[in-house]
mmCIF file of C-alpha atoms in Angstrom:
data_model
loop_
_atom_site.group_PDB
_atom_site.id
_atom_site.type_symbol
_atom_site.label_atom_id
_atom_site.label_comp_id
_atom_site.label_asym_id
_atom_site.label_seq_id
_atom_site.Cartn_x
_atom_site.Cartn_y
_atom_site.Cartn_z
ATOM 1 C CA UNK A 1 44.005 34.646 211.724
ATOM 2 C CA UNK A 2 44.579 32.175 214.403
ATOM 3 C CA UNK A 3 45.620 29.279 211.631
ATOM 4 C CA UNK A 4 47.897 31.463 210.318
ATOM 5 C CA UNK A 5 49.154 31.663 213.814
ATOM 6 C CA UNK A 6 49.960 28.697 214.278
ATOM 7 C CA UNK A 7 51.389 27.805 210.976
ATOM 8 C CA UNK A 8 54.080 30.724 211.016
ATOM 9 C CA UNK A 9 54.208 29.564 214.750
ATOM 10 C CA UNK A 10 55.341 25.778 213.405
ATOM 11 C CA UNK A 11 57.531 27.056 210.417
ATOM 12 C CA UNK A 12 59.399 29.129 212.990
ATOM 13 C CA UNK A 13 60.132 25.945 214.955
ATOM 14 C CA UNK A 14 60.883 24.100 212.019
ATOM 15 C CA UNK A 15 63.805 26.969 211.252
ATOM 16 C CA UNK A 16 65.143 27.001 214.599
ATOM 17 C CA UNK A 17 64.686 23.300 214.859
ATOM 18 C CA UNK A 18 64.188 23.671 218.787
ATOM 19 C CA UNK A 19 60.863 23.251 220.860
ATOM 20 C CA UNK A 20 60.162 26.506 222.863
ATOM 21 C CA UNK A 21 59.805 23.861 226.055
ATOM 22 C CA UNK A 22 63.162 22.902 225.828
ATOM 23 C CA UNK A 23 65.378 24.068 228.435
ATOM 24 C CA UNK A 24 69.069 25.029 227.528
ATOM 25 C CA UNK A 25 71.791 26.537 229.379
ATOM 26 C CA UNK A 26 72.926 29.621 227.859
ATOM 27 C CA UNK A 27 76.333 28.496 227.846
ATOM 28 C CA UNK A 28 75.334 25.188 225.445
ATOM 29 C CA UNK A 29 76.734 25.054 222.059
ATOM 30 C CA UNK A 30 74.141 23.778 219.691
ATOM 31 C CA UNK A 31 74.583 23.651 215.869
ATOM 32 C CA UNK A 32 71.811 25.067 213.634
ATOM 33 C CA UNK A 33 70.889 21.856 211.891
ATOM 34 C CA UNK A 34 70.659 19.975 215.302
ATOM 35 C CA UNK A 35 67.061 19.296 216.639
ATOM 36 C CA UNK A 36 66.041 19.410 219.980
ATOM 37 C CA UNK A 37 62.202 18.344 221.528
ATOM 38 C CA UNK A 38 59.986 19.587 224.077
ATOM 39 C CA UNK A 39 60.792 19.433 227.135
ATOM 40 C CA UNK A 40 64.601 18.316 226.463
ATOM 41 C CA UNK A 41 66.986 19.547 229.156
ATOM 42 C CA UNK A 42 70.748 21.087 227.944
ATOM 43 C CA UNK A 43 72.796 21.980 230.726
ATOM 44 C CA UNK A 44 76.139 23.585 231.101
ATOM 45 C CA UNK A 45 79.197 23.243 228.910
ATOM 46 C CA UNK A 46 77.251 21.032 226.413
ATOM 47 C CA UNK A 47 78.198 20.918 222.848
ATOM 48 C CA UNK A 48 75.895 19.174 220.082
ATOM 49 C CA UNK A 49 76.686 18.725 216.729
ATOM 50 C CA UNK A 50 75.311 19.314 212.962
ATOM 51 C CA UNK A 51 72.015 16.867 211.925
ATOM 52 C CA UNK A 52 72.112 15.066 216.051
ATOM 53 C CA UNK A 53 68.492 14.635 216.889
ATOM 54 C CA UNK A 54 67.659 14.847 221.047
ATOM 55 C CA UNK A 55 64.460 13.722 221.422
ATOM 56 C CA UNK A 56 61.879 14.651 224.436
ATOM 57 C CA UNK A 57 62.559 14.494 228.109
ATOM 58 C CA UNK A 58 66.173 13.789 227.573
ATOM 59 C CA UNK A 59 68.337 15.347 229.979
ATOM 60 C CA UNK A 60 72.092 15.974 229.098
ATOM 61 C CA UNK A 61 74.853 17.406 231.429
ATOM 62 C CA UNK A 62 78.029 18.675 230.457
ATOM 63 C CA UNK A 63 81.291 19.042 230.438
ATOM 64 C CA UNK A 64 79.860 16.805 227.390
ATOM 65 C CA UNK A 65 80.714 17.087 223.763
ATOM 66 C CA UNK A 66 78.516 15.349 221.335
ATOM 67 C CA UNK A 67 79.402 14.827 217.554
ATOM 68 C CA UNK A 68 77.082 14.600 214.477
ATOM 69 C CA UNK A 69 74.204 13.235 213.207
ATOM 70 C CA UNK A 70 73.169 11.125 216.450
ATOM 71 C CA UNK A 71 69.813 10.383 217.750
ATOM 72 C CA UNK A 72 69.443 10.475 221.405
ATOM 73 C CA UNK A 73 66.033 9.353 222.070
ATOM 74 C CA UNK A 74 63.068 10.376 224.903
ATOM 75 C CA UNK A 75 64.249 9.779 228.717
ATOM 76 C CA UNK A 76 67.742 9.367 228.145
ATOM 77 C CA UNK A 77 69.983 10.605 230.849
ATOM 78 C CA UNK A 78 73.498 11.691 229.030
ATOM 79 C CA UNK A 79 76.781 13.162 230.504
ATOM 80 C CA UNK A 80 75.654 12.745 234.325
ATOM 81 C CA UNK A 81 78.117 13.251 237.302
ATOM 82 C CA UNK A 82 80.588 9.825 238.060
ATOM 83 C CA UNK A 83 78.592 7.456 240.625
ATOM 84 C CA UNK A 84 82.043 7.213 242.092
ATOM 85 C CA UNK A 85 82.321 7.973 245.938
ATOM 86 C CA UNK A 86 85.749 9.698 245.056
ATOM 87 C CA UNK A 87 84.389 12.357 242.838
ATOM 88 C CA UNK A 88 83.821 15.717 243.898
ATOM 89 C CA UNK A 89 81.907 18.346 242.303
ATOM 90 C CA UNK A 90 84.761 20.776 240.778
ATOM 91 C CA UNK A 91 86.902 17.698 239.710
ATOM 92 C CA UNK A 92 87.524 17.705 235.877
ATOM 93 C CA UNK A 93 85.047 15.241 234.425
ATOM 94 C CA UNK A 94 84.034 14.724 230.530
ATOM 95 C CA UNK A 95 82.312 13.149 228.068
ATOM 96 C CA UNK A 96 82.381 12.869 224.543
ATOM 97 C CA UNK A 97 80.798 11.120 221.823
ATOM 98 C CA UNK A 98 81.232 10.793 218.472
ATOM 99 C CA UNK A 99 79.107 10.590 215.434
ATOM 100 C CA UNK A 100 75.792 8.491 213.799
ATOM 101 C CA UNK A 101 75.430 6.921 217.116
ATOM 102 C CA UNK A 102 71.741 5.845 218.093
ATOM 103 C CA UNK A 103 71.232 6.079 221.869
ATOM 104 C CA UNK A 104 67.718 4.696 222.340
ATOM 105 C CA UNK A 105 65.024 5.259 225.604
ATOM 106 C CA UNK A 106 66.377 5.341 229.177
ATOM 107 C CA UNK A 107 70.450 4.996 228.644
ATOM 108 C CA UNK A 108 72.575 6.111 231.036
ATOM 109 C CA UNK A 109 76.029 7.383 230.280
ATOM 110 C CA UNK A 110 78.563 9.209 233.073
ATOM 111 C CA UNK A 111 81.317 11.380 232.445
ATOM 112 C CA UNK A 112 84.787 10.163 233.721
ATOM 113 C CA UNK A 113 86.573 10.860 236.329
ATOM 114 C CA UNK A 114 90.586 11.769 237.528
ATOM 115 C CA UNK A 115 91.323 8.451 238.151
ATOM 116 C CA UNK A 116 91.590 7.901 234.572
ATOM 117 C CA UNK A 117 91.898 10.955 231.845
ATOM 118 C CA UNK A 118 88.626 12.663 233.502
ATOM 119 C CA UNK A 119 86.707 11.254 230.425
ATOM 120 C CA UNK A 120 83.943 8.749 229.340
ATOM 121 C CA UNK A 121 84.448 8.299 225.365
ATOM 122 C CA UNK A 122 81.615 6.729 223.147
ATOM 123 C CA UNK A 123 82.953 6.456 219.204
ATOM 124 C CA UNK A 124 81.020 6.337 216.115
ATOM 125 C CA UNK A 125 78.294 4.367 213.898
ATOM 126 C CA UNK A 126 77.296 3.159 217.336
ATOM 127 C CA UNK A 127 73.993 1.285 218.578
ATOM 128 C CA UNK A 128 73.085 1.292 222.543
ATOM 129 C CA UNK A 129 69.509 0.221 222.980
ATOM 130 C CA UNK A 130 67.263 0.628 225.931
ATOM 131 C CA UNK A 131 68.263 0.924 229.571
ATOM 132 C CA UNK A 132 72.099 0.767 228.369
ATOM 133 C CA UNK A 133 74.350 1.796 231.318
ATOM 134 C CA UNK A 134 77.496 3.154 230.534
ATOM 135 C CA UNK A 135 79.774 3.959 233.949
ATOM 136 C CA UNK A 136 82.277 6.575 234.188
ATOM 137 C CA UNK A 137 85.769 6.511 232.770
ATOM 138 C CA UNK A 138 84.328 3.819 230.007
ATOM 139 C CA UNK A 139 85.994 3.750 226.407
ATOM 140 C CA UNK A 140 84.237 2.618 223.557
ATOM 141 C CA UNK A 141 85.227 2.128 220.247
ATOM 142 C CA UNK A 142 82.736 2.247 216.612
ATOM 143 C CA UNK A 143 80.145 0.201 215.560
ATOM 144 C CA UNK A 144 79.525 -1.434 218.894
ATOM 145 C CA UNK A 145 76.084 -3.300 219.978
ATOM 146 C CA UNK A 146 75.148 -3.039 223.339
ATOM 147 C CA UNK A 147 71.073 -4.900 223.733
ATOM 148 C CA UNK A 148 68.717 -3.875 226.256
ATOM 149 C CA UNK A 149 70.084 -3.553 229.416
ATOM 150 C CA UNK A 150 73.679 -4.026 229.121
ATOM 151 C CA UNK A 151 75.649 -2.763 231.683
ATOM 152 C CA UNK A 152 78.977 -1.664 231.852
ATOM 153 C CA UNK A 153 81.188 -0.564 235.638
ATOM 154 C CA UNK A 154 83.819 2.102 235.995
ATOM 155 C CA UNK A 155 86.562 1.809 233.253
ATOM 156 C CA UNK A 156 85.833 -0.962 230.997
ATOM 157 C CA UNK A 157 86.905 -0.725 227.359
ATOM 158 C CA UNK A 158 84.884 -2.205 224.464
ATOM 159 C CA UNK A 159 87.009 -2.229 221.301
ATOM 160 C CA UNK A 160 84.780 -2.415 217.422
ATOM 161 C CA UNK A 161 82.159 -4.222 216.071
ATOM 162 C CA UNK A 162 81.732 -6.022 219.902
ATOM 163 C CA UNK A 163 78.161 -7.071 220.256
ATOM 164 C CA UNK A 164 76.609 -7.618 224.047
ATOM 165 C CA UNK A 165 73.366 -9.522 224.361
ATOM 166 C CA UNK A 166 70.744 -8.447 226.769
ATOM 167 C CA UNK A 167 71.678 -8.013 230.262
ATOM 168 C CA UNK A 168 75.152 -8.615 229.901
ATOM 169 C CA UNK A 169 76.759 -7.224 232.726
ATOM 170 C CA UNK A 170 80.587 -6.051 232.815
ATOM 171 C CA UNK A 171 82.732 -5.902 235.595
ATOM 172 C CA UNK A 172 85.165 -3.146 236.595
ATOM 173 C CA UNK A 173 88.268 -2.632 234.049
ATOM 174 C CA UNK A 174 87.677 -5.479 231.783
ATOM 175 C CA UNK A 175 88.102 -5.462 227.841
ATOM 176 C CA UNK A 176 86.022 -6.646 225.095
ATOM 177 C CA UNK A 177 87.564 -7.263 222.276
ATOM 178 C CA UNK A 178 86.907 -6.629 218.367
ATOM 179 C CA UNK A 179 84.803 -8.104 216.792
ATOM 180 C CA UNK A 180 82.956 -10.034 219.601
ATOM 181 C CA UNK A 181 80.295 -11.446 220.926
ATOM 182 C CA UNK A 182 78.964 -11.870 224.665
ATOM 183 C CA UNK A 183 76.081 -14.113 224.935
ATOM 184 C CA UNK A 184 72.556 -13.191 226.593
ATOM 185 C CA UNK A 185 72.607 -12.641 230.659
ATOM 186 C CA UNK A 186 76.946 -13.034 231.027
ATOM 187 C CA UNK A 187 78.222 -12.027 233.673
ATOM 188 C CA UNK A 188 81.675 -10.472 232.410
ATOM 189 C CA UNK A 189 84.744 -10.496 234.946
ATOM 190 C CA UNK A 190 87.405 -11.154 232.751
ATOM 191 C CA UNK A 191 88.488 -9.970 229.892
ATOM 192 C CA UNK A 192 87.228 -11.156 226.365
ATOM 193 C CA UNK A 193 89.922 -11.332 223.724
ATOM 194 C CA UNK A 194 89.426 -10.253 219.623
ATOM 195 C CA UNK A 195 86.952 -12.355 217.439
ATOM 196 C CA UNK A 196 85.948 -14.473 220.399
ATOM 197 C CA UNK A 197 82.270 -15.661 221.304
ATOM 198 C CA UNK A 198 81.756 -15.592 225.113
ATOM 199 C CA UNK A 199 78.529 -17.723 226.763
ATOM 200 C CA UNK A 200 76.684 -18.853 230.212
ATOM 201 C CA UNK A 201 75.474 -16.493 233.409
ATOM 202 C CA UNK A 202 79.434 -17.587 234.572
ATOM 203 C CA UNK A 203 80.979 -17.361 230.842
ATOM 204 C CA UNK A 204 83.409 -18.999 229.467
ATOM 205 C CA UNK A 205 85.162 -18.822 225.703
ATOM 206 C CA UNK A 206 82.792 -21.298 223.608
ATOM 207 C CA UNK A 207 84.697 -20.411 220.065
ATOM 208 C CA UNK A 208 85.218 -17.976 217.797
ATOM 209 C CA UNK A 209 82.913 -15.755 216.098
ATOM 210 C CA UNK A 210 83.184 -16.757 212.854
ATOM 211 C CA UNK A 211 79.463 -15.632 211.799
ATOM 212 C CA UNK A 212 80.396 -11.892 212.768
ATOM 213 C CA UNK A 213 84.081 -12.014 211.026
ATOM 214 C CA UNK A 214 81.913 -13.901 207.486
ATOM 215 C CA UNK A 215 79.463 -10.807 207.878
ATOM 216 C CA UNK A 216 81.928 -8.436 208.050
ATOM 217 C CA UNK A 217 83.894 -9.588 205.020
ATOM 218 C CA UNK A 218 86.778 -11.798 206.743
ATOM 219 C CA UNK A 219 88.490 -13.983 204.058
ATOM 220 C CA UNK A 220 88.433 -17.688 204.859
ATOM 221 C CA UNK A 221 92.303 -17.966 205.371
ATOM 222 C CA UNK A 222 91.573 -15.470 208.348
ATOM 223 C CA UNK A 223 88.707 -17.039 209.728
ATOM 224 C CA UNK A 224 91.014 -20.207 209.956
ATOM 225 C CA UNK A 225 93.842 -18.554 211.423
ATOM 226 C CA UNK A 226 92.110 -17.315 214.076
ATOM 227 C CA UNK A 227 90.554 -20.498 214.751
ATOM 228 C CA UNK A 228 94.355 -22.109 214.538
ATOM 229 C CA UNK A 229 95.085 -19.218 217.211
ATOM 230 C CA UNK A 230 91.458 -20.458 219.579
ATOM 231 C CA UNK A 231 92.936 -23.982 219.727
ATOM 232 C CA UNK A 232 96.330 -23.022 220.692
ATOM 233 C CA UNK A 233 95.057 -21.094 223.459
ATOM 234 C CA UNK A 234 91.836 -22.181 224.760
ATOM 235 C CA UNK A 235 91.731 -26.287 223.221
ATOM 236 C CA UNK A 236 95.712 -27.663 222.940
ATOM 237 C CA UNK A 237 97.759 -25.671 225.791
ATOM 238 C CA UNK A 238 98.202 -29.361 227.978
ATOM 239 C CA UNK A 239 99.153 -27.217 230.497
ATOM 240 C CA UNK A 240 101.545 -24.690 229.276
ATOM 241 C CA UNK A 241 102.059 -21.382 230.324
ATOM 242 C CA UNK A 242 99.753 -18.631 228.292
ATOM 243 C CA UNK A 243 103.024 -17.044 227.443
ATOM 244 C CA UNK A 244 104.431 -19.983 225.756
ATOM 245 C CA UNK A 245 101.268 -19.967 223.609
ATOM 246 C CA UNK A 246 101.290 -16.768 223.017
ATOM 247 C CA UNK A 247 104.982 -16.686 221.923
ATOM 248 C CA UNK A 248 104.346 -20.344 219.645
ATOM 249 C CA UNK A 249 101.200 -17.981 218.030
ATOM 250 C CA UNK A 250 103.580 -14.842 217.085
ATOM 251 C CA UNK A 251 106.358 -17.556 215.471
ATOM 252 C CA UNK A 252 103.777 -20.097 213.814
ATOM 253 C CA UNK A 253 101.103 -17.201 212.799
ATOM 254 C CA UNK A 254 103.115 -13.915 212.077
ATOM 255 C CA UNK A 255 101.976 -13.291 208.797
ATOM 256 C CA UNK A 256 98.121 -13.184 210.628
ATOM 257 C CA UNK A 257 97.092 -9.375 211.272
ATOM 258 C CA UNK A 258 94.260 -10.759 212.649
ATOM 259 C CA UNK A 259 95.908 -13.259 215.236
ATOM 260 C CA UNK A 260 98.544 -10.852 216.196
ATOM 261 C CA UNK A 261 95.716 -8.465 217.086
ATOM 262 C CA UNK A 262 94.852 -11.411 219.406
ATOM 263 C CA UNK A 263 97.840 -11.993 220.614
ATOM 264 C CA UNK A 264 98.346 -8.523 221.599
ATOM 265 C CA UNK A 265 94.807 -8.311 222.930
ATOM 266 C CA UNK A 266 95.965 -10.992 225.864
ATOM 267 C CA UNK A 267 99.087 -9.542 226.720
ATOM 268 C CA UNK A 268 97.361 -6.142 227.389
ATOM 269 C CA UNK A 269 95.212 -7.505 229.461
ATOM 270 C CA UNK A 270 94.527 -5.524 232.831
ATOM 271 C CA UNK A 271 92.565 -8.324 234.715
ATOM 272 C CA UNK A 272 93.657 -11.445 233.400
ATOM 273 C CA UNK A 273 91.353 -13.446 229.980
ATOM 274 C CA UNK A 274 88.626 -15.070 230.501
ATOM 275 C CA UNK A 275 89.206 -18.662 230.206
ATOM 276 C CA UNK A 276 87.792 -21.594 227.844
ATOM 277 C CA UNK A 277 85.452 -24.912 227.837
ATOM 278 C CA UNK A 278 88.464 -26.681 228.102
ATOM 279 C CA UNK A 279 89.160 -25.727 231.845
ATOM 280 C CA UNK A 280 85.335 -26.866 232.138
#
């Protein structure tokens, strides 16, 4: 009698795909197929989505919004308050992410705060591996690679496909651009523009990343436009202005989607690019 206890006792669980030790807010949104573990905590105002997988001991605080088919794994800390001295409980303050991301052990991600659309965003098809920080009012894009301990301040946008190494760490309101790559232990205070390969504790633009862009299916002609585009910028400037580079790139290479996407990266820079090997 007591086997068959037990048994109808797991079956249940298996239906309901959520561990009686779990604790969750009465106000939490959860979809049917979503599983949560023991001893998971869902607070307030969250929302989790079809096939996402929260594994145990992760705590997640809302206002957050979480998409589907993610796995979130043990000790996680999700949707936190801002660890901004200017926030005040009762200020609006979100996060959302999207879906098939894989948050692994002991990430931290913080909602946003006024300063800057109240929200902390996290895309899709996204892979943030142990003791990943992600501050408050952050903005990242899909298919992004952030190794163990990367670490991101207040504000900082990471567009696709950028990969950080270990320990990268990323100063307030800089950019990463697509299809990137920041080398192990950086120390990020500028911004890093599209398809570029960043390097050193103090980095500086080495090249481009032209493994990444053969990877991801770049043609050849693009690969070498962009590395027309590197030179012009980072190797052959003899000391002219970054807007007269910028301006000889958008005449010379205008038929380059991939350039102009670099061009434009630069100009919309908030804190200024990082610079190259030639100012070494």
């Amino acid at each position: 009698l007591l086997r068959k206890f037990y048994v109808l006792k797991n079956l249940l669980n298996n239906i309901m795909s959520i561990h009686p030790s779990a604790i969750i807010h009465e106000s939490a949104k959860i979809h049917k197929s979503a599983t949560i573990s023991a001893y998971a905590v869902i607070g307030a105002n969250v929302e989790i989505g079809s096939g996402t997988v929260i594994d145990s001991h992760t705590v997640i605080a809302g206002p957050t919004k979480i998409g589907k088919n993610n796995h979130i794994y043990s000790f996680a800390s999700i949707g936190g308050d801002p660890q901004d001295i200017t926030y005040q409980e009762g200020q609006e303050s979100n996060l959302v992410i999207g879906d098939d991301n894989m948050i692994r052990e002991f990430c931290t991600i913080n909602r946003g705060t006024e300063k800057e659309s109240s929200l902390t965003r996290i895309g899709s098809n996204n892979m943030l591996m142990s003791y990943v920080h992600i501050a408050h009012d952050c903005q990242l894009g899909n298919h992004i690679i952030m190794s163990n301990n990367a670490s991101l301040a207040g504000h900082v946008r990471i567009s696709d496909w950028a990969i950080l190494g270990g320990f990268v760490l990323v100063k307030q309101f800089c950019s990463i651009g697509r299809h990137s790559y920041s080398g192990m232990g950086s120390q990020i205070n500028k911004d890093i523009p599209d398809y570029m390969v960043a390097a050193g504790i103090h980095p500086k633009i080495r090249s481009i990343n032209s493994v990444g862009m053969k990877r991801r299916g770049f043609s050849s002609s693009s690969i070498s436009s962009v590395k027309r585009a590197f030179k012009v910028v980072y190797r052959d400037s003899q000391g002219r202005l970054l807007d007269h580079a910028l301006s000889e790139l958008e005449a010379s290479e205008s038929d380059s989607h991939e350039v102009m996407q670099f061009v434009e990266c630069i100009r919309n820079s908030r804190v200024g690019i990082m610079r190259g090997p030639a100012d070494e």
